[in-house]
Amino acid sequence: MGADLEKVLIPADELQAKIASLAAQISTDYSGRNLLLVGVLKGAVMVMADLARALDIPVEMDWMAVSSYGSGTKSSGVVRTILDLKTDITDRHVLLVEDIVDSGLTLAWLISNLRSRNPASLEVCALLRKPEAARIDVYVKYVGFNIPNEFVIGYGLDYAEKYRNLPFVGTLAPHVYGGGREQHGNNRD
Ligand code: IMP
């Protein structure tokens, strides 16, 4: 693994500290409300698991999986549902938990999809956001880290389904992906 990794961008202890502070804020904001966390598979598995355990309010958890199509690394905003929620979110307080907001097109689609189901409220928590990559302006209430426009792996994020299990967020050495981002698809299920 050492040779595949270019650099550690966010060490494990910084991720955990940030999740603890996001969880404290979310616990305060949703105190007395019945919160449903919606995680987006597979990338949000780690942040969902750690965030949920750091909250000190009762929550329910459900999952969605989507696939976004695009050419090369560019998300097109054309999204397909692979796995839908089991929960009826009508009149529920929903917090969508995301691993990363890149172009924002997938998130914009998810928000409009969930909003059409008439939840009582809908907010987003994203561990990572790449402001320079944004192609659409999406409001994210809880952001962990703004990061540079680089391809990152670890803590749920993959390259060709690998590296999700790393406890930190890092960047890949160019030899792993052939020196460009072209070979990365946007299929995220
Ligand atoms: P967006 O629609 O461009 O915002 O990106 C959608 C999805 O692409 C994210 O939720 C991730 O699953 C994936 N993605 C975007 N950037 C990265 C990255 O740097 N590493 C790994 N996956 C990424």
Coordinates of C-alpha atoms and ligand atoms in Angstrom, one line a residue:
M1 CA 0.0 0.0 0.0
G2 CA 2.8 2.4 0.9
A3 CA 4.0 2.6 -2.7
D4 CA 0.5 3.3 -4.0
L5 CA 0.0 6.2 -1.7
E6 CA 1.2 9.7 -2.7
K7 CA 0.4 11.5 0.5
V8 CA -1.9 11.4 3.5
L9 CA -4.2 14.4 3.2
I10 CA -6.2 14.0 6.3
P11 CA -4.9 11.7 9.1
A12 CA -7.3 9.4 11.0
D13 CA -7.2 11.4 14.2
E14 CA -8.2 14.6 12.3
L15 CA -11.1 12.8 10.7
Q16 CA -12.3 11.5 14.0
A17 CA -11.9 15.0 15.7
K18 CA -13.9 16.6 12.9
I19 CA -16.6 14.0 13.0
A20 CA -16.9 14.5 16.8
S21 CA -17.4 18.2 16.3
L22 CA -19.9 17.7 13.5
A23 CA -21.8 15.2 15.7
A24 CA -21.9 17.7 18.6
Q25 CA -23.4 20.3 16.3
I26 CA -25.9 17.9 14.8
S27 CA -26.9 16.5 18.2
T28 CA -27.7 20.1 19.3
D29 CA -29.5 21.1 16.1
Y30 CA -31.8 17.9 16.2
S31 CA -32.3 17.7 19.9
G32 CA -35.9 16.6 20.6
R33 CA -36.5 15.6 17.0
N34 CA -36.7 12.2 15.5
L35 CA -33.7 12.2 13.0
L36 CA -33.3 9.8 10.1
L37 CA -29.7 9.5 8.7
V38 CA -29.6 8.6 5.0
G39 CA -26.2 7.3 3.9
V40 CA -25.2 7.0 0.3
L41 CA -23.5 3.7 -0.5
K42 CA -20.7 2.8 -0.7
G43 CA -18.6 5.8 0.0
A44 CA -20.4 7.1 3.0
V45 CA -20.2 3.9 5.0
M46 CA -17.3 5.0 7.2
V47 CA -18.5 8.5 7.9
M48 CA -22.0 7.2 8.6
A49 CA -20.8 4.6 11.0
D50 CA -18.5 7.0 12.9
L51 CA -20.9 9.9 12.8
A52 CA -23.9 7.9 14.1
R53 CA -21.8 6.6 17.0
A54 CA -20.7 10.1 17.9
L55 CA -24.2 11.5 18.1
D56 CA -25.9 11.6 21.5
I57 CA -29.4 11.7 20.2
P58 CA -31.4 8.7 19.0
V59 CA -31.4 8.2 15.2
E60 CA -32.7 5.9 12.6
M61 CA -30.4 4.9 9.7
D62 CA -31.3 4.0 6.1
W63 CA -29.3 3.8 2.9
M64 CA -29.4 4.6 -0.8
A65 CA -27.1 3.6 -3.6
V66 CA -26.9 5.5 -6.9
S67 CA -24.8 5.4 -10.0
S68 CA -23.8 8.5 -11.8
Y69 CA -22.8 8.4 -15.4
G70 CA -20.3 10.7 -17.1
S71 CA -17.4 10.7 -19.5
G72 CA -14.1 10.0 -17.7
T73 CA -14.1 11.7 -14.3
K74 CA -16.8 14.1 -15.1
S75 CA -20.1 13.5 -13.5
S76 CA -23.0 14.2 -15.9
G77 CA -25.7 14.6 -13.3
V78 CA -27.5 11.6 -14.9
V79 CA -28.1 9.4 -11.9
R80 CA -29.7 6.0 -11.6
T81 CA -31.1 4.6 -8.3
I82 CA -29.5 1.2 -7.5
L83 CA -31.0 0.8 -4.0
D84 CA -33.8 2.9 -2.7
L85 CA -34.8 3.8 0.9
K86 CA -36.9 1.3 2.9
T87 CA -38.2 4.2 5.0
D88 CA -41.1 6.5 4.0
I89 CA -39.5 9.9 4.7
T90 CA -42.8 11.9 4.4
D91 CA -42.8 14.4 7.4
R92 CA -39.4 13.0 8.6
H93 CA -36.3 15.1 9.5
V94 CA -33.7 13.7 7.1
L95 CA -30.0 14.2 7.2
L96 CA -28.3 13.0 4.0
V97 CA -24.8 11.8 4.8
E98 CA -22.2 12.0 1.9
D99 CA -18.6 11.1 1.6
I100 CA -17.6 13.8 -0.9
V101 CA -19.1 16.6 -3.0
D102 CA -17.1 16.9 -6.2
S103 CA -19.1 18.5 -9.1
G104 CA -22.2 18.5 -6.8
L105 CA -24.3 17.0 -9.6
T106 CA -25.0 13.7 -7.8
L107 CA -25.9 15.5 -4.6
A108 CA -28.2 18.0 -6.5
W109 CA -30.0 15.0 -8.0
L110 CA -30.3 13.2 -4.6
I111 CA -31.7 16.4 -2.9
S112 CA -34.4 16.9 -5.5
N113 CA -35.2 13.2 -5.4
L114 CA -35.6 13.2 -1.6
R115 CA -37.4 16.6 -1.5
S116 CA -40.1 15.3 -3.8
R117 CA -41.0 12.8 -1.1
N118 CA -42.0 15.7 1.3
P119 CA -39.7 15.3 4.3
A120 CA -40.3 17.7 7.2
S121 CA -36.7 18.9 6.7
L122 CA -33.7 17.9 4.6
E123 CA -30.1 18.8 5.2
V124 CA -26.8 17.5 4.0
C125 CA -23.6 16.4 5.9
A126 CA -20.6 15.9 3.7
L127 CA -17.2 14.8 5.1
L128 CA -15.3 16.3 2.1
R129 CA -16.0 19.0 -0.5
K130 CA -13.9 20.2 -3.4
P131 CA -15.0 23.8 -3.9
E132 CA -12.9 24.2 -7.1
A133 CA -14.7 21.3 -8.8
A134 CA -18.3 22.6 -8.2
R135 CA -20.5 22.7 -11.3
I136 CA -23.6 23.5 -9.4
D137 CA -24.2 25.4 -6.2
V138 CA -25.6 23.0 -3.6
Y139 CA -26.1 24.1 0.0
V140 CA -24.3 21.7 2.4
K141 CA -25.1 22.6 6.0
Y142 CA -22.4 20.4 7.7
V143 CA -19.1 20.2 5.9
G144 CA -16.1 18.3 7.3
F145 CA -13.2 19.5 5.1
N146 CA -12.8 21.6 2.0
I147 CA -10.1 19.9 0.0
P148 CA -8.1 20.7 -3.2
N149 CA -9.4 19.4 -6.6
E150 CA -7.4 16.2 -6.4
F151 CA -8.6 12.6 -6.6
V152 CA -8.7 11.2 -3.0
I153 CA -9.0 7.7 -1.6
G154 CA -9.6 6.1 1.8
Y155 CA -12.1 6.3 4.6
G156 CA -14.9 5.0 2.3
L157 CA -13.6 6.5 -1.0
D158 CA -12.3 4.2 -3.6
Y159 CA -10.2 4.0 -6.8
A160 CA -11.5 1.0 -8.8
E161 CA -13.1 -0.4 -5.6
K162 CA -9.8 -0.4 -3.7
Y163 CA -8.6 1.7 -0.7
R164 CA -12.0 2.2 0.9
N165 CA -10.7 0.6 4.1
L166 CA -7.9 3.0 4.8
P167 CA -8.5 4.9 8.1
F168 CA -7.3 8.2 6.6
V169 CA -7.9 10.2 3.4
G170 CA -5.0 10.3 0.9
T171 CA -4.0 10.8 -2.7
L172 CA -2.8 8.1 -5.0
A173 CA 0.6 7.9 -6.6
P174 CA 0.3 8.7 -10.4
H175 CA 1.6 5.2 -11.4
V176 CA -1.5 3.6 -9.9
Y177 CA -3.9 5.5 -12.1
G178 CA -1.7 6.0 -15.1
G179 CA -0.9 9.6 -14.5
G180 CA -4.3 11.0 -15.3
R181 CA -7.8 10.8 -13.8
E182 CA -9.3 9.6 -17.1
Q183 CA -9.6 6.0 -16.0
H184 CA -11.8 6.8 -13.1
G185 CA -15.4 6.2 -13.7
N186 CA -18.2 7.8 -11.7
N187 CA -20.0 4.6 -10.9
R188 CA -20.3 4.9 -7.2
D189 CA -22.5 2.0 -6.2
Ligands
IMP1 P1 -20.1 14.5 -8.0 O1 -21.4 14.1 -8.6 O2 -19.2 15.0 -9.1 O3 -20.2 15.5 -6.9 O4 -19.4 13.2 -7.5 C1 -20.1 12.0 -7.2 C2 -19.4 10.9 -6.6 O5 -18.1 10.7 -7.3 C3 -18.9 11.1 -5.1 O6 -20.0 10.9 -4.2 C4 -17.9 10.0 -5.0 O7 -18.5 8.7 -4.9 C5 -17.2 10.1 -6.4 N1 -16.0 10.9 -6.2 C6 -15.9 12.2 -6.5 N2 -14.6 12.6 -6.3 C7 -14.0 11.5 -5.8 C8 -12.6 11.4 -5.3 O8 -11.8 12.3 -5.2 N3 -12.3 10.1 -4.8 C9 -13.2 9.1 -4.9 N4 -14.5 9.2 -5.3 C10 -14.9 10.4 -5.7

